[in-house]
mmCIF file of C-alpha atoms and ligand atoms in Angstrom:
data_model
loop_
_atom_site.group_PDB
_atom_site.id
_atom_site.type_symbol
_atom_site.label_atom_id
_atom_site.label_comp_id
_atom_site.label_asym_id
_atom_site.label_seq_id
_atom_site.Cartn_x
_atom_site.Cartn_y
_atom_site.Cartn_z
ATOM 1 C CA MET A 1 94.577 135.348 178.018
ATOM 2 C CA SER A 2 95.050 134.444 174.364
ATOM 3 C CA LYS A 3 94.610 137.195 171.790
ATOM 4 C CA ARG A 4 94.067 137.444 168.053
ATOM 5 C CA ILE A 5 96.499 139.798 166.366
ATOM 6 C CA LEU A 6 96.116 140.741 162.714
ATOM 7 C CA ILE A 7 99.184 141.882 160.771
ATOM 8 C CA THR A 8 98.341 143.337 157.383
ATOM 9 C CA GLY A 9 101.303 143.000 155.038
ATOM 10 C CA GLY A 10 102.116 139.989 157.218
ATOM 11 C CA ALA A 11 104.131 138.248 154.488
ATOM 12 C CA GLY A 12 106.339 141.301 153.970
ATOM 13 C CA PHE A 13 109.715 142.017 155.533
ATOM 14 C CA ILE A 14 108.506 143.735 158.693
ATOM 15 C CA GLY A 15 105.150 141.947 158.893
ATOM 16 C CA SER A 16 106.641 138.430 158.749
ATOM 17 C CA ASN A 17 109.364 139.231 161.275
ATOM 18 C CA LEU A 18 106.808 140.722 163.679
ATOM 19 C CA ALA A 19 104.444 137.774 163.189
ATOM 20 C CA ILE A 20 107.144 135.177 163.923
ATOM 21 C CA GLY A 21 108.531 137.167 166.859
ATOM 22 C CA LEU A 22 105.078 137.447 168.420
ATOM 23 C CA LYS A 23 104.205 133.775 167.914
ATOM 24 C CA GLU A 24 107.526 132.671 169.416
ATOM 25 C CA LYS A 25 107.012 134.878 172.453
ATOM 26 C CA TYR A 26 103.248 134.295 172.884
ATOM 27 C CA PRO A 27 102.478 130.794 171.519
ATOM 28 C CA ALA A 28 98.877 130.898 172.779
ATOM 29 C CA HIS A 29 98.011 133.955 170.650
ATOM 30 C CA ASP A 30 96.544 133.616 167.168
ATOM 31 C CA ILE A 31 98.704 135.617 164.790
ATOM 32 C CA ILE A 32 97.120 136.265 161.412
ATOM 33 C CA ALA A 33 99.236 137.392 158.460
ATOM 34 C CA PHE A 34 97.089 139.002 155.751
ATOM 35 C CA ASP A 35 98.815 139.870 152.476
ATOM 36 C CA ASN A 36 98.121 140.109 148.744
ATOM 37 C CA LEU A 37 101.735 139.060 147.928
ATOM 38 C CA LYS A 38 102.274 142.100 145.716
ATOM 39 C CA ARG A 39 105.890 142.471 146.853
ATOM 40 C CA ARG A 40 108.201 140.162 144.975
ATOM 41 C CA GLY A 41 109.708 137.711 147.429
ATOM 42 C CA SER A 42 106.904 137.915 150.019
ATOM 43 C CA GLU A 43 105.788 134.490 148.772
ATOM 44 C CA LEU A 44 109.005 133.047 150.254
ATOM 45 C CA ASN A 45 107.773 134.029 153.699
ATOM 46 C CA ILE A 46 104.635 131.916 153.573
ATOM 47 C CA SER A 47 106.429 128.664 154.476
ATOM 48 C CA ARG A 48 108.210 130.478 157.338
ATOM 49 C CA LEU A 49 104.876 131.751 158.620
ATOM 50 C CA LEU A 50 103.207 128.342 158.375
ATOM 51 C CA GLN A 51 106.148 126.609 160.095
ATOM 52 C CA HIS A 52 105.525 128.910 163.034
ATOM 53 C CA GLN A 53 101.763 128.141 163.142
ATOM 54 C CA ILE A 54 100.853 131.583 161.927
ATOM 55 C CA ILE A 55 97.572 131.816 160.064
ATOM 56 C CA PHE A 56 98.171 133.104 156.531
ATOM 57 C CA LEU A 57 95.233 134.693 154.714
ATOM 58 C CA HIS A 58 95.531 135.888 151.160
ATOM 59 C CA GLY A 59 93.756 139.222 150.895
ATOM 60 C CA ASP A 60 93.998 142.785 149.707
ATOM 61 C CA ILE A 61 93.526 145.758 152.035
ATOM 62 C CA ARG A 62 92.031 147.723 149.120
ATOM 63 C CA CYS A 63 89.093 145.324 149.173
ATOM 64 C CA LYS A 64 86.820 145.659 152.210
ATOM 65 C CA GLU A 65 85.208 142.267 151.531
ATOM 66 C CA ASP A 66 88.591 140.513 151.881
ATOM 67 C CA PHE A 67 88.542 141.371 155.592
ATOM 68 C CA GLU A 68 85.392 139.287 156.148
ATOM 69 C CA GLN A 69 87.408 136.020 156.271
ATOM 70 C CA ILE A 70 89.407 137.229 159.279
ATOM 71 C CA GLY A 71 86.917 137.077 162.181
ATOM 72 C CA HIS A 72 87.390 138.815 165.504
ATOM 73 C CA ILE A 73 90.696 140.549 166.327
ATOM 74 C CA ASP A 74 92.076 142.285 169.426
ATOM 75 C CA SER A 75 94.897 144.208 167.728
ATOM 76 C CA LEU A 76 95.811 145.240 164.208
ATOM 77 C CA ILE A 77 99.362 146.051 163.124
ATOM 78 C CA ASP A 78 99.251 147.794 159.748
ATOM 79 C CA ALA A 79 102.430 146.784 157.883
ATOM 80 C CA SER A 80 100.935 146.606 154.384
ATOM 81 C CA ALA A 81 101.991 149.230 151.888
ATOM 82 C CA GLU A 82 103.621 150.085 148.656
ATOM 83 C CA PRO A 83 106.735 151.232 150.537
ATOM 84 C CA SER A 84 108.764 152.801 147.723
ATOM 85 C CA VAL A 85 109.341 156.558 147.662
ATOM 86 C CA LEU A 86 110.176 156.387 143.969
ATOM 87 C CA LYS A 87 106.857 154.738 143.084
ATOM 88 C CA GLY A 88 104.336 157.316 142.077
ATOM 89 C CA ILE A 89 106.934 159.781 140.887
ATOM 90 C CA GLY A 90 106.215 160.222 137.211
ATOM 91 C CA LYS A 91 103.512 157.556 137.052
ATOM 92 C CA GLU A 92 102.071 154.535 138.888
ATOM 93 C CA THR A 93 100.365 156.605 141.572
ATOM 94 C CA GLU A 94 97.133 154.616 141.574
ATOM 95 C CA TYR A 95 98.230 151.423 143.305
ATOM 96 C CA LEU A 96 100.194 153.402 145.865
ATOM 97 C CA ILE A 97 97.322 155.750 146.733
ATOM 98 C CA ASN A 98 94.727 152.978 146.785
ATOM 99 C CA THR A 99 96.842 150.812 149.085
ATOM 100 C CA ASN A 100 98.557 153.313 151.350
ATOM 101 C CA LEU A 101 95.570 155.587 151.831
ATOM 102 C CA PHE A 102 92.289 153.846 151.001
ATOM 103 C CA GLY A 103 93.618 150.447 152.104
ATOM 104 C CA THR A 104 94.663 151.902 155.453
ATOM 105 C CA VAL A 105 91.155 153.368 155.789
ATOM 106 C CA ASN A 106 89.778 149.829 155.360
ATOM 107 C CA CYS A 107 92.173 148.659 158.089
ATOM 108 C CA LEU A 108 90.833 151.422 160.347
ATOM 109 C CA TYR A 109 87.212 150.435 159.619
ATOM 110 C CA PHE A 110 88.036 146.852 160.493
ATOM 111 C CA ALA A 111 89.902 147.739 163.692
ATOM 112 C CA ASP A 112 87.051 150.013 164.740
ATOM 113 C CA LYS A 113 84.463 147.284 164.083
ATOM 114 C CA HIS A 114 86.302 145.020 166.541
ATOM 115 C CA THR A 115 87.461 147.777 168.917
ATOM 116 C CA ALA A 116 90.972 146.513 168.207
ATOM 117 C CA ASN A 117 94.151 148.377 169.113
ATOM 118 C CA PHE A 118 95.736 149.910 166.006
ATOM 119 C CA ILE A 119 99.503 150.141 165.465
ATOM 120 C CA PHE A 120 100.391 152.067 162.320
ATOM 121 C CA LEU A 121 103.775 151.753 160.639
ATOM 122 C CA SER A 122 104.224 155.162 159.135
ATOM 123 C CA THR A 123 107.401 156.650 157.744
ATOM 124 C CA SER A 124 109.948 159.403 158.243
ATOM 125 C CA ARG A 125 109.059 160.274 154.655
ATOM 126 C CA ILE A 126 106.079 162.270 155.936
ATOM 127 C CA TYR A 127 108.622 165.071 156.575
ATOM 128 C CA PRO A 128 108.984 167.410 153.576
ATOM 129 C CA ILE A 129 111.869 166.867 151.181
ATOM 130 C CA LYS A 130 113.001 170.469 150.675
ATOM 131 C CA MET A 131 112.848 171.250 154.370
ATOM 132 C CA LEU A 132 115.096 168.238 155.128
ATOM 133 C CA ASN A 133 117.488 169.049 152.321
ATOM 134 C CA ASN A 134 117.752 172.652 153.554
ATOM 135 C CA LEU A 135 119.107 171.605 156.944
ATOM 136 C CA GLU A 136 122.547 172.948 157.790
ATOM 137 C CA PHE A 137 125.233 170.350 157.177
ATOM 138 C CA SER A 138 128.965 169.884 156.903
ATOM 139 C CA GLU A 139 130.901 167.548 154.612
ATOM 140 C CA ALA A 140 133.379 165.117 156.099
ATOM 141 C CA GLU A 141 135.617 162.693 154.196
ATOM 142 C CA ASN A 142 133.090 159.856 154.080
ATOM 143 C CA ARG A 143 129.745 161.440 154.916
ATOM 144 C CA PHE A 144 127.532 164.488 155.238
ATOM 145 C CA GLU A 145 126.783 165.512 158.822
ATOM 146 C CA LEU A 146 124.047 167.591 160.422
ATOM 147 C CA VAL A 147 125.434 170.505 162.378
ATOM 148 C CA ASP A 148 124.038 171.096 165.843
ATOM 149 C CA LYS A 149 122.711 174.613 165.318
ATOM 150 C CA GLN A 150 119.682 174.445 163.028
ATOM 151 C CA ILE A 151 117.132 177.147 162.235
ATOM 152 C CA THR A 152 114.391 174.610 161.543
ATOM 153 C CA LYS A 153 112.410 173.458 164.563
ATOM 154 C CA GLY A 154 112.755 169.768 165.481
ATOM 155 C CA ALA A 155 116.231 169.272 164.015
ATOM 156 C CA SER A 156 119.684 169.103 165.590
ATOM 157 C CA LYS A 157 122.788 166.958 165.479
ATOM 158 C CA LYS A 158 120.702 164.384 167.395
ATOM 159 C CA GLY A 159 118.484 164.040 164.316
ATOM 160 C CA VAL A 160 114.900 164.892 163.417
ATOM 161 C CA ASP A 161 112.215 164.774 166.083
ATOM 162 C CA GLU A 162 108.415 164.852 166.013
ATOM 163 C CA HIS A 163 108.297 168.693 166.016
ATOM 164 C CA PHE A 164 109.813 168.970 162.547
ATOM 165 C CA PRO A 165 107.549 171.120 160.290
ATOM 166 C CA LEU A 166 105.177 169.445 157.862
ATOM 167 C CA ASP A 167 104.864 172.075 155.108
ATOM 168 C CA GLY A 168 105.939 171.115 151.604
ATOM 169 C CA SER A 169 106.029 168.214 149.171
ATOM 170 C CA ARG A 170 107.080 164.815 150.492
ATOM 171 C CA SER A 171 106.444 162.320 147.641
ATOM 172 C CA PHE A 172 103.229 160.406 147.008
ATOM 173 C CA TYR A 173 104.469 157.726 149.385
ATOM 174 C CA GLY A 174 104.987 160.212 152.226
ATOM 175 C CA THR A 175 101.758 162.040 151.478
ATOM 176 C CA THR A 176 99.573 158.936 151.521
ATOM 177 C CA LYS A 177 101.169 157.918 154.811
ATOM 178 C CA LEU A 178 100.625 161.378 156.331
ATOM 179 C CA ALA A 179 97.018 161.452 155.112
ATOM 180 C CA ALA A 180 96.506 158.032 156.699
ATOM 181 C CA GLU A 181 98.107 159.310 159.924
ATOM 182 C CA LEU A 182 95.571 162.152 160.079
ATOM 183 C CA LEU A 183 92.733 159.647 159.817
ATOM 184 C CA VAL A 184 94.324 157.441 162.463
ATOM 185 C CA ASN A 185 94.348 160.508 164.738
ATOM 186 C CA GLU A 186 90.637 161.141 164.127
ATOM 187 C CA TYR A 187 89.762 157.526 164.907
ATOM 188 C CA SER A 188 91.696 157.907 168.123
ATOM 189 C CA GLU A 189 90.298 161.316 169.185
ATOM 190 C CA LEU A 190 86.706 161.097 167.926
ATOM 191 C CA LEU A 191 85.898 157.393 167.974
ATOM 192 C CA GLY A 192 88.012 156.257 170.915
ATOM 193 C CA LEU A 193 90.098 153.723 168.970
ATOM 194 C CA LYS A 194 93.398 153.038 170.736
ATOM 195 C CA THR A 195 96.140 153.920 168.278
ATOM 196 C CA VAL A 196 99.845 154.593 167.992
ATOM 197 C CA ILE A 197 101.837 155.875 165.003
ATOM 198 C CA ASN A 198 105.483 154.943 164.412
ATOM 199 C CA ARG A 199 107.275 157.147 161.884
ATOM 200 C CA CYS A 200 109.994 154.674 160.930
ATOM 201 C CA GLY A 201 113.260 155.465 159.183
ATOM 202 C CA VAL A 202 115.245 152.764 157.390
ATOM 203 C CA ILE A 203 114.515 149.313 158.823
ATOM 204 C CA ALA A 204 116.853 146.457 157.904
ATOM 205 C CA GLY A 205 117.672 142.843 158.607
ATOM 206 C CA PRO A 206 116.957 139.313 157.360
ATOM 207 C CA TRP A 207 114.057 138.649 154.989
ATOM 208 C CA GLN A 208 114.093 142.098 153.446
ATOM 209 C CA MET A 209 113.688 141.659 149.695
ATOM 210 C CA GLY A 210 115.873 144.684 148.949
ATOM 211 C CA LYS A 211 115.573 146.319 145.549
ATOM 212 C CA ILE A 212 116.861 149.432 143.885
ATOM 213 C CA ASP A 213 114.025 151.625 145.208
ATOM 214 C CA GLN A 214 113.495 150.089 148.676
ATOM 215 C CA GLY A 215 115.462 148.062 151.206
ATOM 216 C CA ILE A 216 118.888 149.643 150.837
ATOM 217 C CA VAL A 217 120.855 147.493 153.302
ATOM 218 C CA ALA A 218 119.672 144.169 151.846
ATOM 219 C CA LEU A 219 120.305 145.502 148.331
ATOM 220 C CA TRP A 220 123.846 146.639 149.182
ATOM 221 C CA VAL A 221 124.734 143.385 150.961
ATOM 222 C CA ALA A 222 123.206 141.238 148.177
ATOM 223 C CA LYS A 223 125.121 143.045 145.436
ATOM 224 C CA HIS A 224 128.354 142.477 147.342
ATOM 225 C CA PHE A 225 127.477 138.818 147.941
ATOM 226 C CA TRP A 226 126.815 138.168 144.224
ATOM 227 C CA LYS A 227 129.538 140.599 143.059
ATOM 228 C CA GLN A 228 127.255 142.829 141.001
ATOM 229 C CA PRO A 229 127.604 146.569 140.354
ATOM 230 C CA LEU A 230 125.887 149.390 142.243
ATOM 231 C CA SER A 231 125.665 153.171 141.885
ATOM 232 C CA TYR A 232 125.995 156.134 144.197
ATOM 233 C CA ILE A 233 123.167 158.322 142.916
ATOM 234 C CA GLY A 234 122.858 162.031 143.674
ATOM 235 C CA TYR A 235 124.725 164.676 145.645
ATOM 236 C CA GLY A 236 127.706 164.502 143.311
ATOM 237 C CA GLY A 237 127.790 160.680 143.273
ATOM 238 C CA LYS A 238 130.173 160.555 146.228
ATOM 239 C CA GLY A 239 128.094 158.173 148.356
ATOM 240 C CA LYS A 240 128.013 160.563 151.295
ATOM 241 C CA GLN A 241 124.238 160.481 151.919
ATOM 242 C CA VAL A 242 123.458 159.455 155.478
ATOM 243 C CA ARG A 243 120.647 157.447 157.120
ATOM 244 C CA ASP A 244 120.176 155.686 160.426
ATOM 245 C CA ILE A 245 119.323 152.006 160.212
ATOM 246 C CA LEU A 246 117.259 149.992 162.673
ATOM 247 C CA HIS A 247 117.295 146.200 162.979
ATOM 248 C CA VAL A 248 113.852 144.666 162.581
ATOM 249 C CA GLN A 249 114.391 142.887 165.930
ATOM 250 C CA ASP A 250 114.606 146.301 167.613
ATOM 251 C CA LEU A 251 111.356 147.249 165.880
ATOM 252 C CA PHE A 252 109.834 144.024 167.209
ATOM 253 C CA ASN A 253 110.833 145.008 170.765
ATOM 254 C CA LEU A 254 109.072 148.329 170.265
ATOM 255 C CA VAL A 255 105.859 146.859 168.831
ATOM 256 C CA ASP A 256 105.796 144.207 171.566
ATOM 257 C CA TYR A 257 105.952 146.966 174.183
ATOM 258 C CA GLN A 258 103.249 148.966 172.418
ATOM 259 C CA LEU A 259 100.853 146.007 172.133
ATOM 260 C CA HIS A 260 101.030 145.618 175.886
ATOM 261 C CA ASN A 261 100.966 149.298 176.875
ATOM 262 C CA MET A 262 98.322 150.840 174.632
ATOM 263 C CA ASP A 263 96.759 152.858 177.472
ATOM 264 C CA LYS A 264 100.064 154.583 178.095
ATOM 265 C CA ILE A 265 100.823 155.470 174.481
ATOM 266 C CA ASN A 266 97.323 155.842 173.039
ATOM 267 C CA GLY A 267 97.168 158.647 170.442
ATOM 268 C CA GLU A 268 100.934 159.173 170.398
ATOM 269 C CA ILE A 269 103.271 159.630 167.431
ATOM 270 C CA PHE A 270 106.912 158.521 167.631
ATOM 271 C CA ASN A 271 109.916 158.977 165.374
ATOM 272 C CA ILE A 272 111.483 155.533 165.277
ATOM 273 C CA GLY A 273 114.918 154.744 163.913
ATOM 274 C CA GLY A 274 118.390 153.699 164.886
ATOM 275 C CA GLY A 275 119.311 157.303 165.737
ATOM 276 C CA LEU A 276 122.674 159.031 165.549
ATOM 277 C CA GLN A 277 124.513 155.915 166.847
ATOM 278 C CA THR A 278 123.516 153.848 163.827
ATOM 279 C CA THR A 279 123.958 156.415 161.092
ATOM 280 C CA VAL A 280 125.856 155.270 158.042
ATOM 281 C CA SER A 281 126.665 156.801 154.666
ATOM 282 C CA LEU A 282 126.530 154.752 151.461
ATOM 283 C CA LYS A 283 130.316 154.887 151.303
ATOM 284 C CA GLU A 284 130.575 153.530 154.836
ATOM 285 C CA LEU A 285 127.953 150.893 154.067
ATOM 286 C CA THR A 286 130.144 149.774 151.182
ATOM 287 C CA GLN A 287 133.083 149.405 153.596
ATOM 288 C CA HIS A 288 130.974 147.261 155.954
ATOM 289 C CA CYS A 289 129.836 145.087 153.033
ATOM 290 C CA GLU A 290 133.387 144.668 151.712
ATOM 291 C CA GLU A 291 134.567 143.647 155.153
ATOM 292 C CA ILE A 292 131.938 140.964 155.713
ATOM 293 C CA SER A 293 131.802 139.600 152.151
ATOM 294 C CA GLY A 294 135.460 139.930 151.231
ATOM 295 C CA ASN A 295 134.277 141.227 147.853
ATOM 296 C CA LYS A 296 134.916 144.580 146.214
ATOM 297 C CA ILE A 297 132.418 145.578 143.513
ATOM 298 C CA LYS A 298 132.191 148.287 140.862
ATOM 299 C CA ILE A 299 130.238 151.326 142.083
ATOM 300 C CA ASP A 300 129.292 153.917 139.474
ATOM 301 C CA LYS A 301 128.988 157.599 140.317
ATOM 302 C CA VAL A 302 125.791 159.353 139.191
ATOM 303 C CA ALA A 303 126.143 162.995 140.154
ATOM 304 C CA GLU A 304 122.567 164.084 139.450
ATOM 305 C CA THR A 305 120.180 164.153 142.427
ATOM 306 C CA ARG A 306 116.668 162.710 141.906
ATOM 307 C CA VAL A 307 113.578 164.565 143.022
ATOM 308 C CA ALA A 308 112.893 162.656 146.275
ATOM 309 C CA ASP A 309 116.517 162.028 147.310
ATOM 310 C CA LEU A 310 117.571 163.123 150.787
ATOM 311 C CA ARG A 311 121.056 164.203 151.764
ATOM 312 C CA ILE A 312 120.700 163.273 155.434
ATOM 313 C CA TYR A 313 117.918 161.830 157.536
ATOM 314 C CA TYR A 314 118.044 160.172 160.913
ATOM 315 C CA SER A 315 115.600 160.009 163.780
ATOM 316 C CA ASP A 316 115.966 161.683 167.107
ATOM 317 C CA ASN A 317 114.652 158.856 169.323
ATOM 318 C CA GLU A 318 114.466 160.889 172.505
ATOM 319 C CA LYS A 319 110.642 160.731 172.834
ATOM 320 C CA ALA A 320 110.511 156.954 172.299
ATOM 321 C CA LYS A 321 113.202 156.506 174.922
ATOM 322 C CA ARG A 322 111.546 158.831 177.419
ATOM 323 C CA VAL A 323 108.004 157.487 177.061
ATOM 324 C CA MET A 324 108.631 153.777 176.399
ATOM 325 C CA ASN A 325 112.172 153.285 177.650
ATOM 326 C CA TRP A 326 112.887 151.848 174.184
ATOM 327 C CA GLU A 327 116.306 151.995 172.584
ATOM 328 C CA PRO A 328 117.902 150.355 169.547
ATOM 329 C CA THR A 329 120.434 147.652 170.419
ATOM 330 C CA PHE A 330 121.968 146.606 167.063
ATOM 331 C CA SER A 331 125.014 148.396 165.614
ATOM 332 C CA VAL A 332 125.419 148.994 161.881
ATOM 333 C CA LYS A 333 128.074 146.268 161.791
ATOM 334 C CA ASN A 334 125.735 143.727 163.397
ATOM 335 C CA ILE A 335 122.849 144.622 161.081
ATOM 336 C CA VAL A 336 125.049 144.168 158.008
ATOM 337 C CA ALA A 337 126.440 140.901 159.385
ATOM 338 C CA ASP A 338 122.959 139.520 160.146
ATOM 339 C CA THR A 339 121.751 140.404 156.661
ATOM 340 C CA PHE A 340 124.841 138.854 155.073
ATOM 341 C CA HIS A 341 124.482 135.546 156.973
ATOM 342 C CA TRP A 342 120.803 135.346 156.043
ATOM 343 C CA ILE A 343 121.662 135.735 152.336
ATOM 344 C CA LYS A 344 124.519 133.249 152.585
ATOM 345 C CA GLU A 345 122.308 130.620 154.262
ATOM 346 C CA ASN A 346 119.414 131.091 151.830
ATOM 347 C CA HIS A 347 121.205 132.092 148.632
ATOM 348 C CA THR A 348 119.591 129.473 146.403
ATOM 349 C CA SER A 349 116.029 130.553 147.158
ATOM 350 C CA LEU A 350 116.938 134.268 147.240
ATOM 351 C CA GLU A 351 118.935 134.282 144.020
ATOM 352 C CA ASN A 352 115.918 134.898 141.774
ATOM 353 C CA ILE A 353 114.815 137.867 143.824
ATOM 354 C CA LEU A 354 117.880 139.613 145.161
ATOM 355 C CA LYS A 355 120.435 138.910 142.443
HETATM 356 N N1 LIG B 1 111.321 148.804 155.549
HETATM 357 C C1 LIG B 1 111.498 150.064 155.869
HETATM 358 O O1 LIG B 1 112.626 150.549 155.856
HETATM 359 C C2 LIG B 1 110.321 150.919 156.260
HETATM 360 C C3 LIG B 1 110.578 152.220 156.673
HETATM 361 C C4 LIG B 1 109.508 153.031 157.045
HETATM 362 C C5 LIG B 1 108.225 152.553 157.020
HETATM 363 N N2 LIG B 1 107.998 151.289 156.601
HETATM 364 C C6 LIG B 1 106.604 150.811 156.565
HETATM 365 O O2 LIG B 1 106.507 149.549 157.163
HETATM 366 C C7 LIG B 1 105.514 148.775 156.499
HETATM 367 C C8 LIG B 1 106.099 147.442 156.066
HETATM 368 O O3 LIG B 1 107.152 147.680 155.155
HETATM 369 P P1 LIG B 1 108.125 146.529 154.667
HETATM 370 O O4 LIG B 1 109.467 147.068 154.612
HETATM 371 O O5 LIG B 1 107.845 145.286 155.422
HETATM 372 O O6 LIG B 1 107.627 146.377 153.151
HETATM 373 P P2 LIG B 1 107.313 145.039 152.337
HETATM 374 O O7 LIG B 1 107.064 145.455 150.928
HETATM 375 O O8 LIG B 1 108.347 144.010 152.592
HETATM 376 O O9 LIG B 1 105.957 144.534 153.007
HETATM 377 C C9 LIG B 1 104.710 145.071 152.690
HETATM 378 C C10 LIG B 1 103.775 143.912 152.447
HETATM 379 O O10 LIG B 1 102.489 144.453 152.114
HETATM 380 C C11 LIG B 1 101.943 143.676 151.072
HETATM 381 N N3 LIG B 1 100.966 144.489 150.349
HETATM 382 C C12 LIG B 1 101.190 145.485 149.456
HETATM 383 N N4 LIG B 1 100.023 145.966 149.002
HETATM 384 C C13 LIG B 1 99.045 145.283 149.652
HETATM 385 C C14 LIG B 1 97.631 145.328 149.594
HETATM 386 N N5 LIG B 1 96.985 146.181 148.787
HETATM 387 N N6 LIG B 1 96.937 144.458 150.373
HETATM 388 C C15 LIG B 1 97.582 143.553 151.174
HETATM 389 N N7 LIG B 1 98.915 143.468 151.258
HETATM 390 C C16 LIG B 1 99.636 144.332 150.503
HETATM 391 C C17 LIG B 1 103.121 143.263 150.204
HETATM 392 O O11 LIG B 1 102.862 142.105 149.437
HETATM 393 C C18 LIG B 1 104.197 143.036 151.251
HETATM 394 O O12 LIG B 1 104.259 141.679 151.636
HETATM 395 C C19 LIG B 1 105.006 149.624 155.346
HETATM 396 O O13 LIG B 1 103.835 150.285 155.767
HETATM 397 C C20 LIG B 1 106.103 150.632 155.145
HETATM 398 O O14 LIG B 1 105.613 151.821 154.596
HETATM 399 C C21 LIG B 1 109.016 150.457 156.213
#
C-alpha cells in the first residue's frame, strides 16, 4: 500500500538523504520534503529531490499555516532544526528556540491531526556538558579515551547509553531538543501517537554542508580538498577530542526499520551513533583526510576550551542492536572516502558553500 511520508528539513543533509533513500526503495510512496532553506547549501538539494520525484514544499515549521499545503500524511520524520551547538551561546537564541522547540511542537500537532507515526531526530547533546566532561579518561598519543570503570551511571568504555543522567546545562541546542523530547513522550503516552526518539551523535557523509560549527567530517575533508587551514580548538589544542561518526546510509537503514516497525518501538528512546568501532579523534581524522586527499594543511592549535566543547562522546549502541538488530556498517575510513569523492565529483557547485 502506498504511503505519504513527510520529512521536515527534507532539503537538509539528513532529510534529503532519507527522502532519496526512501523513494528509491519504495517508489510508490509519496515522499514530501518540507524545508525553509535556512541552511546554506540546502538549496543545492532541491534538484536532487526533484530528480527523484520527491515532492518539495517550501515551508517553515515555526508557522502552523505552512503545514496546510501538505495534505494527509502517514508518517512524519522530523529532521528540521537549527543543528548547531554553538548557536545560541552568547546570542541568537530566538531562531533556535522557535525552530527546535516551538517548530517541533507544530510538527507534533500536525502528526497528531493525521494520526501519523512520528520519528524524531534528537541529539546526544541532550546529555549535560559537565557530566560528560567529568567522565574518567586516559590520554593516549593521538586521542583521549574513556576508561571502563566510571562512577557515572550509563557510561563505560563502550560509550554513553540511555541511562546517562540528565542534570545540568547542555547548551540551548541540547535543551530545546530535550524539551521537545519530553513533549514527544507526552504525545505518545497521553494521546496515543506512535513515536520514536533517536538521540544521534555525529552523522556524516555526502551532501553535508559542513561548516565550522556543524558537520565536522565534511568540513575537515573539504578543507583538505581545497588546501585551507583548520584549527584544533580546546583541550590544549592537541586535537585529541573523540567522537563516533555514523554514515547517513546507516541512519537510513535505522529509520527504514523504524518506519516499518512502529508497534515494536513505540515510545522508545535510542542512543544512535557509530559506537566505539567508529570513534575518531580530530588528529586521526586529519590523518584519514591526508591519506585520501594527498594534501597536508596548516592546523593551528587553540588551547582554550569553549563552553560547550566535549572531550569525548560516543554512543553505546547496545539498546538499538538488541531491540532493532541495527548496527552501523561503515568504517571511519569509508565515511571519509565517501565524503571526499562526493566533494571531488561536485566541487564546482560546492565551492561557494564548503570552501
Ligand atoms: N548531522 C548531525 O550530525 C546530527 C547529529 C544529531 C542530530 N541531528 C539532527 O538531525 C536533524 C537534521 O540535521 P542535519 O544534519 O540534516 O542538519 P541540516 O542543517 O543539514 O538540515 C536541517 C534542515 O532544516 C531546515 N530548517 C531549519 N529551520 C527550519 C524551519 N524553521 N522550518 C523548516 N525547515 C527548517 C534547514 O534549511 C535544513 O535544510 C536535526 O534535527 C539535527 O538536530 C543531526
